[in-house]
PDB file of C-alpha atoms and ligand atoms in Angstrom:
ATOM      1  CA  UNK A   1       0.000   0.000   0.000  1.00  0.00           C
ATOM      2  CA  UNK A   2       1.385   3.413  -0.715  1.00  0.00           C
ATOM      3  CA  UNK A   3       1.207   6.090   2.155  1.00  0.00           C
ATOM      4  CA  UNK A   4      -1.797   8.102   0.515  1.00  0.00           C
ATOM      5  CA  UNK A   5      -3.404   5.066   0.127  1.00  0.00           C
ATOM      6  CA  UNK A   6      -2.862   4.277   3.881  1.00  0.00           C
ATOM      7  CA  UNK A   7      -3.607   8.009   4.601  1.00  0.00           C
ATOM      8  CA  UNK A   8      -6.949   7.326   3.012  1.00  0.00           C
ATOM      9  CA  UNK A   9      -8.269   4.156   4.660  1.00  0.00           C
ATOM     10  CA  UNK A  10      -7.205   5.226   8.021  1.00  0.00           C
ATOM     11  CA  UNK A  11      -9.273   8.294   7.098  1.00  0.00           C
ATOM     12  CA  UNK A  12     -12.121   5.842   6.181  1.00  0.00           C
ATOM     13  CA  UNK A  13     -11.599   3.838   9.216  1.00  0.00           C
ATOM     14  CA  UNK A  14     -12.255   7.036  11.154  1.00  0.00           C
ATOM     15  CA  UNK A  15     -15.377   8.371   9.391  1.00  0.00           C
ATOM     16  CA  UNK A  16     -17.183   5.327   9.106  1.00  0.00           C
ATOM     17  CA  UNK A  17     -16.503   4.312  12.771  1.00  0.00           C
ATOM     18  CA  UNK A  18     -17.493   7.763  14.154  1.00  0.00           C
ATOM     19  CA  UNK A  19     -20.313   8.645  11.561  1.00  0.00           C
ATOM     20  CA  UNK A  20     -18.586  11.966  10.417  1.00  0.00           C
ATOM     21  CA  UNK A  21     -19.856  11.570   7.208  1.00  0.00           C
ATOM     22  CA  UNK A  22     -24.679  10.798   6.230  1.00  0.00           C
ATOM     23  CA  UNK A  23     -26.923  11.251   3.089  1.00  0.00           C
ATOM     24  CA  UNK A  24     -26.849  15.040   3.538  1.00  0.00           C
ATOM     25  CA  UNK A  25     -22.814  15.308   3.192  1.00  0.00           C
ATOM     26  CA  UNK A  26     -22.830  12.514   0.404  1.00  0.00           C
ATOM     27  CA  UNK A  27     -25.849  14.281  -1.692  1.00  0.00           C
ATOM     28  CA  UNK A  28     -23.081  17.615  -1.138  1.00  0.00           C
ATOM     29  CA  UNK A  29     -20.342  16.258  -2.159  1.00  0.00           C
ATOM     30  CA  UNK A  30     -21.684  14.162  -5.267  1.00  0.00           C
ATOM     31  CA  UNK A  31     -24.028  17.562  -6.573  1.00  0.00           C
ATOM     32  CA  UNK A  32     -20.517  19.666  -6.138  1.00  0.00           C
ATOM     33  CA  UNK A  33     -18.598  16.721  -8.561  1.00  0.00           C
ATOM     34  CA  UNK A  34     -21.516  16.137 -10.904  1.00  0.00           C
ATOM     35  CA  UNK A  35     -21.648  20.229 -11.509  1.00  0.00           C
ATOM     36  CA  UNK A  36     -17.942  20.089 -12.346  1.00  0.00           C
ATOM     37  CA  UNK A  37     -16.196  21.852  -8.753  1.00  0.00           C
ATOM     38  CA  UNK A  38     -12.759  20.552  -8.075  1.00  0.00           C
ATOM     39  CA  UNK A  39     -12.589  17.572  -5.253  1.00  0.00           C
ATOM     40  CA  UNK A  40     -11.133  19.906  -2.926  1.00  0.00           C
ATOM     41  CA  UNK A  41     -13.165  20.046  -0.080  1.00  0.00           C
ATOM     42  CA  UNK A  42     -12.618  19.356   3.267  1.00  0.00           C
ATOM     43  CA  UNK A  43     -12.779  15.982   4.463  1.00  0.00           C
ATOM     44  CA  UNK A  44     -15.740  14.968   6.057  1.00  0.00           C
ATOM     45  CA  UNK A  45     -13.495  14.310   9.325  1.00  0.00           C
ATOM     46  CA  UNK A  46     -12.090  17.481   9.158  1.00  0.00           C
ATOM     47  CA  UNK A  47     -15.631  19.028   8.238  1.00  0.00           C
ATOM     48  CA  UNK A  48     -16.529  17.491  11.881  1.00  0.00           C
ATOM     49  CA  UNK A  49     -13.967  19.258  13.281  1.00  0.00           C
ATOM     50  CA  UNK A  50     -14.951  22.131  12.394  1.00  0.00           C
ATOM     51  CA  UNK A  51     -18.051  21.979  13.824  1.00  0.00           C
ATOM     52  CA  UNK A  52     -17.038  20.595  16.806  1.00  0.00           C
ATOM     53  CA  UNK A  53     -14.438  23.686  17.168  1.00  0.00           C
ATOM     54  CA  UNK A  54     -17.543  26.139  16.367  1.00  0.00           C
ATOM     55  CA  UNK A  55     -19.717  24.606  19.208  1.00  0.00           C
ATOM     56  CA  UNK A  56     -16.469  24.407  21.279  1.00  0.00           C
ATOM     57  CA  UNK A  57     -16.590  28.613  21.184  1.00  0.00           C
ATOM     58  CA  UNK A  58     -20.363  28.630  21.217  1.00  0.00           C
ATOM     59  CA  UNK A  59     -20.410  30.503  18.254  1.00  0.00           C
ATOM     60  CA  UNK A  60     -23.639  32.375  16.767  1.00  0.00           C
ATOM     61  CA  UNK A  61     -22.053  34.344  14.067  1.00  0.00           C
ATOM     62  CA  UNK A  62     -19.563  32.651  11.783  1.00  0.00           C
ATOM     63  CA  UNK A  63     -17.988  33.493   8.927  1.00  0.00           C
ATOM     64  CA  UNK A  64     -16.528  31.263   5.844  1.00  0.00           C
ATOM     65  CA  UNK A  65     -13.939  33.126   3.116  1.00  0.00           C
ATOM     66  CA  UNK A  66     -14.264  30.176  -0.026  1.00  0.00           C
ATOM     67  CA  UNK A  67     -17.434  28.562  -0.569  1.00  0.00           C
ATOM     68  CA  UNK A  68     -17.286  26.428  -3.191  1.00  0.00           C
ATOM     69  CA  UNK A  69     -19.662  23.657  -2.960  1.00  0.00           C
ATOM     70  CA  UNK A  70     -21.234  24.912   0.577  1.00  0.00           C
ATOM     71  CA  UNK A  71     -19.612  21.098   2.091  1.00  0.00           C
ATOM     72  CA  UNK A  72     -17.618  22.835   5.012  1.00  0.00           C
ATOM     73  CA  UNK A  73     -20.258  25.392   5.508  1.00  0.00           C
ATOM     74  CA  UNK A  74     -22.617  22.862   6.138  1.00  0.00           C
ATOM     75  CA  UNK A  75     -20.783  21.485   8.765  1.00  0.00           C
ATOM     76  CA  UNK A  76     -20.251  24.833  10.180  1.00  0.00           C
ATOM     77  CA  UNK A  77     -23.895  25.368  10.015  1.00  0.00           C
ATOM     78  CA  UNK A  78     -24.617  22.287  12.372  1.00  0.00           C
ATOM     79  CA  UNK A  79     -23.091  24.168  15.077  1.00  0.00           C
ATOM     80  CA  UNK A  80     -25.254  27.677  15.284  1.00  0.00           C
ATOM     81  CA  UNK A  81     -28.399  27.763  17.164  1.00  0.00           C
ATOM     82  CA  UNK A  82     -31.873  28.536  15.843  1.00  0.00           C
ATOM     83  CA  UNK A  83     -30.675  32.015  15.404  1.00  0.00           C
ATOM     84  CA  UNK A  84     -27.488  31.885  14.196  1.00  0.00           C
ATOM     85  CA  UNK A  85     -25.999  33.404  11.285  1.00  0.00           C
ATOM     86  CA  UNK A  86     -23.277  32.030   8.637  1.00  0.00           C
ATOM     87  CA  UNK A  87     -22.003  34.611   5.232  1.00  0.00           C
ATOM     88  CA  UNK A  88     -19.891  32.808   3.260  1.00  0.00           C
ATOM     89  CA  UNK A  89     -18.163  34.753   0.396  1.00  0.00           C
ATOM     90  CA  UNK A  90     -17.526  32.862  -2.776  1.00  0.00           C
ATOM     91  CA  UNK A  91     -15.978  34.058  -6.203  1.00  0.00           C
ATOM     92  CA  UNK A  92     -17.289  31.949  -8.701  1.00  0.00           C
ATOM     93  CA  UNK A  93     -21.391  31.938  -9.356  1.00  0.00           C
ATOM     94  CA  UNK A  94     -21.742  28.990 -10.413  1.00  0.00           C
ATOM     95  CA  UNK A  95     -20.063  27.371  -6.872  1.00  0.00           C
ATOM     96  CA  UNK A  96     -22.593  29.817  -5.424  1.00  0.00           C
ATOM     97  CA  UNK A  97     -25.484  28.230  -7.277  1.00  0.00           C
ATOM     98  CA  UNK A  98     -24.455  25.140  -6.632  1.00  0.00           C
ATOM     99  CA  UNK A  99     -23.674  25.324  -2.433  1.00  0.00           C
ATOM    100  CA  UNK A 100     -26.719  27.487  -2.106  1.00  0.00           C
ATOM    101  CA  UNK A 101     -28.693  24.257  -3.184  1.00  0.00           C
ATOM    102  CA  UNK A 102     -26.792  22.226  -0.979  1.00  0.00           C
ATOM    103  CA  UNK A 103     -27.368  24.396   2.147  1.00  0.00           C
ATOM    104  CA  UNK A 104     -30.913  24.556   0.766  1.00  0.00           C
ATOM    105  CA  UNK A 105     -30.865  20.360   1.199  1.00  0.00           C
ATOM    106  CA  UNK A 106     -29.078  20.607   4.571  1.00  0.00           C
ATOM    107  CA  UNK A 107     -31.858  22.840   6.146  1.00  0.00           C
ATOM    108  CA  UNK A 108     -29.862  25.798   6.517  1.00  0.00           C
ATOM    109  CA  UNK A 109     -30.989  27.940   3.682  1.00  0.00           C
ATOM    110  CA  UNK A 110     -32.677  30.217   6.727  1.00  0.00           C
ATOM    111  CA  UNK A 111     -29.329  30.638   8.606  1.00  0.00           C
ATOM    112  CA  UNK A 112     -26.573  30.732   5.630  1.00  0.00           C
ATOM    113  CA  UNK A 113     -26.163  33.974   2.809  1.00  0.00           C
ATOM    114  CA  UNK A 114     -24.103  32.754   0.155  1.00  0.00           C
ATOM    115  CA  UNK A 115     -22.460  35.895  -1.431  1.00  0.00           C
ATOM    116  CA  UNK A 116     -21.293  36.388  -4.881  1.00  0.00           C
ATOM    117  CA  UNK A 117     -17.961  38.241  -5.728  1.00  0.00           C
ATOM    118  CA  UNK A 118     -13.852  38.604  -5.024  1.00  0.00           C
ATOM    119  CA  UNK A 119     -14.060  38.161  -1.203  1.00  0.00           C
ATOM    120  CA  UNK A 120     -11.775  41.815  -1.339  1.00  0.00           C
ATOM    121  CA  UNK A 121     -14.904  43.325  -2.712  1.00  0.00           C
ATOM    122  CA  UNK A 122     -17.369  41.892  -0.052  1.00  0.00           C
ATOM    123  CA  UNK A 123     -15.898  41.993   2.779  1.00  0.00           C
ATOM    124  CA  UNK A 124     -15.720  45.608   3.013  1.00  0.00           C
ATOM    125  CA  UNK A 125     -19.415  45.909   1.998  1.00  0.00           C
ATOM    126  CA  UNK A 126     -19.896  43.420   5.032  1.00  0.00           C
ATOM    127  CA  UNK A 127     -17.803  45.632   7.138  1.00  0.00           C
ATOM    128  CA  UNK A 128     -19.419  48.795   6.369  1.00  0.00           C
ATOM    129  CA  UNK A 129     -23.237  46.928   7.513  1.00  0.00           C
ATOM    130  CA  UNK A 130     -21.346  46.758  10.654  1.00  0.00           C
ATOM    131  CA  UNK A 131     -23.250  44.072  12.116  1.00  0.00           C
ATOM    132  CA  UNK A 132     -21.773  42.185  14.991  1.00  0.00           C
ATOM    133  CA  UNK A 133     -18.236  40.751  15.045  1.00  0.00           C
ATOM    134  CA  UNK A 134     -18.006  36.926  14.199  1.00  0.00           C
ATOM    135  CA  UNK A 135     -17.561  34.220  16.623  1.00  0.00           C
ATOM    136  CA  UNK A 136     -15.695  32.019  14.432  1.00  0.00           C
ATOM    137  CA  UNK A 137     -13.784  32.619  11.072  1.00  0.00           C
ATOM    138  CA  UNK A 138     -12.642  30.059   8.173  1.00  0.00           C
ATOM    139  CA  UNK A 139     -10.381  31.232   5.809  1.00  0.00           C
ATOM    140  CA  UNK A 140     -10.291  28.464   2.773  1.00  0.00           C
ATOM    141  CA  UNK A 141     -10.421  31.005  -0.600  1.00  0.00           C
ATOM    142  CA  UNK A 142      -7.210  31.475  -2.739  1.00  0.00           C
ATOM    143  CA  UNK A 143      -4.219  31.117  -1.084  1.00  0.00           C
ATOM    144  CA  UNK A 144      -2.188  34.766  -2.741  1.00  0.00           C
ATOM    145  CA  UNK A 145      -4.943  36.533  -0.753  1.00  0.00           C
ATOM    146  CA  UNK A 146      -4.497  35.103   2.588  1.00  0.00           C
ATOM    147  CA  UNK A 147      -2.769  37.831   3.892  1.00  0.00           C
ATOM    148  CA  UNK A 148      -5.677  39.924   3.291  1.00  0.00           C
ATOM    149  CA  UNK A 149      -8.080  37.591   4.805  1.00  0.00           C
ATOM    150  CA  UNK A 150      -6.426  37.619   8.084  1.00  0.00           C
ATOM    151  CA  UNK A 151      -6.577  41.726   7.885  1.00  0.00           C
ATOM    152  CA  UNK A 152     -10.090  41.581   7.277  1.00  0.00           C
ATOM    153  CA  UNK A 153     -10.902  38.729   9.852  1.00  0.00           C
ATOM    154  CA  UNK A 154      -8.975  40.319  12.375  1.00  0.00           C
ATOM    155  CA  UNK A 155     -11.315  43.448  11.812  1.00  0.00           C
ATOM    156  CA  UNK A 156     -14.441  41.155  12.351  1.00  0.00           C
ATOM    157  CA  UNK A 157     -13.433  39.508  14.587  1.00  0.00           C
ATOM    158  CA  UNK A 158     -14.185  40.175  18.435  1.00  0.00           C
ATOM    159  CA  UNK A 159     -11.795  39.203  21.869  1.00  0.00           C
ATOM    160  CA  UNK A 160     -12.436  35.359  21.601  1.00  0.00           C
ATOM    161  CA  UNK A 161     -12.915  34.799  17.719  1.00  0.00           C
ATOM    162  CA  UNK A 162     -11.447  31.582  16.548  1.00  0.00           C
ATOM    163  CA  UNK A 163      -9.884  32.072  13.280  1.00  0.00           C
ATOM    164  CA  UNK A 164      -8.797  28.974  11.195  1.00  0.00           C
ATOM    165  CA  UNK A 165      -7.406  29.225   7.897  1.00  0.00           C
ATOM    166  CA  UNK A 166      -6.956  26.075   5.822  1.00  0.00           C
ATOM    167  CA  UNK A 167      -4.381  24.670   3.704  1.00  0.00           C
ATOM    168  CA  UNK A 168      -0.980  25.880   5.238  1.00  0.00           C
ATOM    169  CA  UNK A 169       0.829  23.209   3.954  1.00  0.00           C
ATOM    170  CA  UNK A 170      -0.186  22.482   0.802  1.00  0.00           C
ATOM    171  CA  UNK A 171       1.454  19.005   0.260  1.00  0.00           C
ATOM    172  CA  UNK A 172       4.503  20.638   1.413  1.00  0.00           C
ATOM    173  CA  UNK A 173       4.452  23.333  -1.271  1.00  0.00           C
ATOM    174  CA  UNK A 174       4.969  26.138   1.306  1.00  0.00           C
ATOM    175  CA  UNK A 175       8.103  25.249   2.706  1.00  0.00           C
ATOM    176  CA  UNK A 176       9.382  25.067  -1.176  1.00  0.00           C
ATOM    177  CA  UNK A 177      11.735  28.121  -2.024  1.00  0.00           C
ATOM    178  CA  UNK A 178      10.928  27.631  -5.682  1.00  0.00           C
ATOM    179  CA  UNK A 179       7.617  27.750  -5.144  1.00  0.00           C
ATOM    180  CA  UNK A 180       5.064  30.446  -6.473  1.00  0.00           C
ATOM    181  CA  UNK A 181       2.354  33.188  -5.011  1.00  0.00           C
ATOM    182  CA  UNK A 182      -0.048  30.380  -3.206  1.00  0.00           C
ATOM    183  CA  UNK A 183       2.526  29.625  -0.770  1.00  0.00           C
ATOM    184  CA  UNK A 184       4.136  32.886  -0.627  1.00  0.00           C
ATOM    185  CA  UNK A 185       0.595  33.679   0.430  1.00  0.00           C
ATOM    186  CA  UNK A 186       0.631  31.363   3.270  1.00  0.00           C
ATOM    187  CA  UNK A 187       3.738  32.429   4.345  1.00  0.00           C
ATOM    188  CA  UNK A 188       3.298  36.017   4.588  1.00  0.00           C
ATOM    189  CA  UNK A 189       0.339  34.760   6.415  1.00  0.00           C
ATOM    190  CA  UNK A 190       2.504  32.216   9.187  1.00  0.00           C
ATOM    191  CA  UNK A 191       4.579  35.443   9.857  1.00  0.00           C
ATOM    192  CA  UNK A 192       1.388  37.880  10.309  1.00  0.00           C
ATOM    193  CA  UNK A 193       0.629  35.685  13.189  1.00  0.00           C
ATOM    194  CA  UNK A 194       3.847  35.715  14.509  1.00  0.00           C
ATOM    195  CA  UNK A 195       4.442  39.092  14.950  1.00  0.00           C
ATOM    196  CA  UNK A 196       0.418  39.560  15.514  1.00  0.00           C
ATOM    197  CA  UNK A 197       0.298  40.845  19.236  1.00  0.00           C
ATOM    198  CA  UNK A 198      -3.791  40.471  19.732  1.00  0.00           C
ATOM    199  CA  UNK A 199      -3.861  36.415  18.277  1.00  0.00           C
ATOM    200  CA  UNK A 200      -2.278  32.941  20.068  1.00  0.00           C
ATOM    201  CA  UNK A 201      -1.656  30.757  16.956  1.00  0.00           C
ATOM    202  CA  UNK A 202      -0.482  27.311  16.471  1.00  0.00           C
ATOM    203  CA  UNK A 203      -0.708  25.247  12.971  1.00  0.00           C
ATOM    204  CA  UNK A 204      -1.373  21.898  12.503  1.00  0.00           C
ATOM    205  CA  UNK A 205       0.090  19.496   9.290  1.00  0.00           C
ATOM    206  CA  UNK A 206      -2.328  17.059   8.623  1.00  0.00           C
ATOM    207  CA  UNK A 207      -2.160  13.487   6.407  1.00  0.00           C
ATOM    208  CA  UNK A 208      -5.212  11.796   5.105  1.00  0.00           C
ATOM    209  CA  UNK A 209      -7.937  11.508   1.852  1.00  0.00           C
ATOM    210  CA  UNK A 210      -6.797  14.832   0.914  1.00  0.00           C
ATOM    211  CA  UNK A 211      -2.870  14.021   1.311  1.00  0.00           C
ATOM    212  CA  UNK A 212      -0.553  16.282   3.153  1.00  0.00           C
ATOM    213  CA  UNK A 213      -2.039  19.566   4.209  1.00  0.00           C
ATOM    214  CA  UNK A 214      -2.953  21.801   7.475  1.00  0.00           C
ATOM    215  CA  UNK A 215      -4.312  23.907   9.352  1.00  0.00           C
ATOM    216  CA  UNK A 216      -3.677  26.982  11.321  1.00  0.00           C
ATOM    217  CA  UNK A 217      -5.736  28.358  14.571  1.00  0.00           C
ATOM    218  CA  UNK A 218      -5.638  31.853  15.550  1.00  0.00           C
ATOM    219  CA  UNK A 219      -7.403  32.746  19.026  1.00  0.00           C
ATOM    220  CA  UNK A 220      -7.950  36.359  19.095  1.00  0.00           C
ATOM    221  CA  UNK A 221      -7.031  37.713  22.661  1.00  0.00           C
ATOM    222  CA  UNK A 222      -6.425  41.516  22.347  1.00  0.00           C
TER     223      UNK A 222
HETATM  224  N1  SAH B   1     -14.529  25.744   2.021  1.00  0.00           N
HETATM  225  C1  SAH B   1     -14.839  24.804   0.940  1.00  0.00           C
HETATM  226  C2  SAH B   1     -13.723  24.764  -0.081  1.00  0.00           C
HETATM  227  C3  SAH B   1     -13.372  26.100  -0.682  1.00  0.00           C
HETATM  228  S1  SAH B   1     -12.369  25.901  -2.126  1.00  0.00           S
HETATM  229  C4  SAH B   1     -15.038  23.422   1.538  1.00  0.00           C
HETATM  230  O1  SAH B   1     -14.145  22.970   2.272  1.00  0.00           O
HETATM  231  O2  SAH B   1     -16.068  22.795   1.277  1.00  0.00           O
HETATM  232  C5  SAH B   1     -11.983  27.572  -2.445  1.00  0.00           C
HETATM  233  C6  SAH B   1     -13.135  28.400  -2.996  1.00  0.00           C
HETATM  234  O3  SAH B   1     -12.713  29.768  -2.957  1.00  0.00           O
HETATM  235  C7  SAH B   1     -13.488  28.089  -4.459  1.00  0.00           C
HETATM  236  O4  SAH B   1     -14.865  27.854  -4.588  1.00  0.00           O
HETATM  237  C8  SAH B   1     -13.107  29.362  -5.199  1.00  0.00           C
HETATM  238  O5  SAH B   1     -13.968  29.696  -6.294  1.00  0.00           O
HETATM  239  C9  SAH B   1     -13.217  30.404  -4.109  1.00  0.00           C
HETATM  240  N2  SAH B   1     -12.441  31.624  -4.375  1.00  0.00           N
HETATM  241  C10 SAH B   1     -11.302  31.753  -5.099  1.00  0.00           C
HETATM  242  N3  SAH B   1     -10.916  33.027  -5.140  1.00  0.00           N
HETATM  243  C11 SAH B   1     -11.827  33.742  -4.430  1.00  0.00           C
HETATM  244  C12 SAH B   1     -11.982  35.111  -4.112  1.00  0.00           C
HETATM  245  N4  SAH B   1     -11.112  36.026  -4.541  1.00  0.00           N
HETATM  246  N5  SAH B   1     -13.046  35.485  -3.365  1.00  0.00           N
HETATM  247  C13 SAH B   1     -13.934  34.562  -2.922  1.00  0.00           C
HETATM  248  N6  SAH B   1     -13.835  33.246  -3.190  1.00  0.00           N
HETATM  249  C14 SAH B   1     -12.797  32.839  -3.932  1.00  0.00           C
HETATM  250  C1  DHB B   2      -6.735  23.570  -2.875  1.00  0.00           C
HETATM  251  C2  DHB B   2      -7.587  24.466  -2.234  1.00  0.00           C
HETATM  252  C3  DHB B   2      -8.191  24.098  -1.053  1.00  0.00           C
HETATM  253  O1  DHB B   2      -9.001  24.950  -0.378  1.00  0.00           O
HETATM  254  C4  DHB B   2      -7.990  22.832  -0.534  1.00  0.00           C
HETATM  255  O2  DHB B   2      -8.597  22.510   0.635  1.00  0.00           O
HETATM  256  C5  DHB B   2      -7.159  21.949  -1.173  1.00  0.00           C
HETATM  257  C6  DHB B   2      -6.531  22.316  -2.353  1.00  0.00           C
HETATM  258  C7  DHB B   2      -6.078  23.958  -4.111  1.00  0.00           C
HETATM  259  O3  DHB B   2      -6.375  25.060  -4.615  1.00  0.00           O
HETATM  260  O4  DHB B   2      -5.264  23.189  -4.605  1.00  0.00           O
HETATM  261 MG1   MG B   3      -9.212  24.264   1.660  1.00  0.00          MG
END
């Protein structure tokens, strides 16, 4: 067995034991290949953790920077209350069209606003509506702009907010001097948290269906 393919049944092994993964995640996942989105998605144990971390912080208002077939927001919607909120920006309209379906299917088409456009075009719109600060923000859109996620999640974001940004390894891509704007993105990103006086941050590299990747977790404290 090759070590992906080991990555990926232990990753089986996991979700079918624990029952990360039901009809509502499948139906997301197989609408989001059938309509032509890339596989890229989180896994559905990952997806679980991200709602676990999002009930973890209690959080009512969360926020999601990459849409694309609505699979992790879903997740992330399992965790609000009957009155939470989830925006999740996404570029492309046709991921839009697709995840708002999806969401639709999950139940959460009352809690979740899909919105169209370059995430640097709506989040200052969402900024300027000044509603209140998130509890909980996932950063998962192209990787150049990451830099410019944090800036903006660090704006709306409150004492408290759990920030996670996906994909800081990127198969080990980011560590790769020759490598181009993606993981330059992610490291200007590694070193904004460094020197970032009002987060705690720790990342996280991660093997399984999706190979080698990771994430990062930014507590906001100041
Ligand atoms: N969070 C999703 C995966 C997101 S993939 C999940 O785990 O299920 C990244 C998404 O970000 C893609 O749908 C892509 O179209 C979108 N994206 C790329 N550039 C963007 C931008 N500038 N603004 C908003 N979304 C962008
Ligand atoms: C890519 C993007 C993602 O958000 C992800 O989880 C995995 C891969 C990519 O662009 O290659
Ligand atoms: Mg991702």
């Amino acid at each position: 067995m090759s070590q992906q393919q080991q990555w990926t049944a232990m990753d089986r092994y996991f979700t079918d034991l624990l029952g990360t993964d039901d009809k509502v995640l499948e139906a997301a996942r197989r609408d989001s290949d059938a309509s032509g989105l890339p596989p890229i998605a989180v896994a559905p144990n990952q997806g679980r953790l991200l709602q676990l971390l999002a009930q973890v912080r209690g959080a009512r208002r969360i926020l999601e920077i990459g849409t694309l077939g609505g699979y992790s927001t879903i997740h992330l919607a399992r965790a609000l209350p009957a009155d939470g909120r989830l925006v999740t920006l996404e570029y492309a309209p046709r991921h839009a069209e697709v995840a708002r379906a999806n969401i639709a299917r999950a139940g959460f088409a009352d809690r979740v606003e899909v919105r169209v456009g370059a995430a640097l075009d709506t989040l200052p719109v969402l900024a300027a509506e000044g509603g209140d600060p998130y509890d909980m923000i996932f950063v998962d859109a192209d990787k150049d702009n990451y830099p410019h996620y944090l800036e903006w999640s660090l704006r709306l974001a409150r004492i408290g907010t759990l920030i996670i940004l996906d994909n800081v390894v990127l198969g080990g891509e980011v560590l790769d001097p020759a490598a181009g704007p993606r993981a330059q993105g992610i490291r200007s990103t590694m070193e904004m948290l460094a020197r970032e006086p009002r987060v705690s941050a720790t990342a996280l590299q991660t093997v399984g269906d999706k190979g080698w990747d990771g994430f990062a977790l930014a507590l906001v404290i100041g």
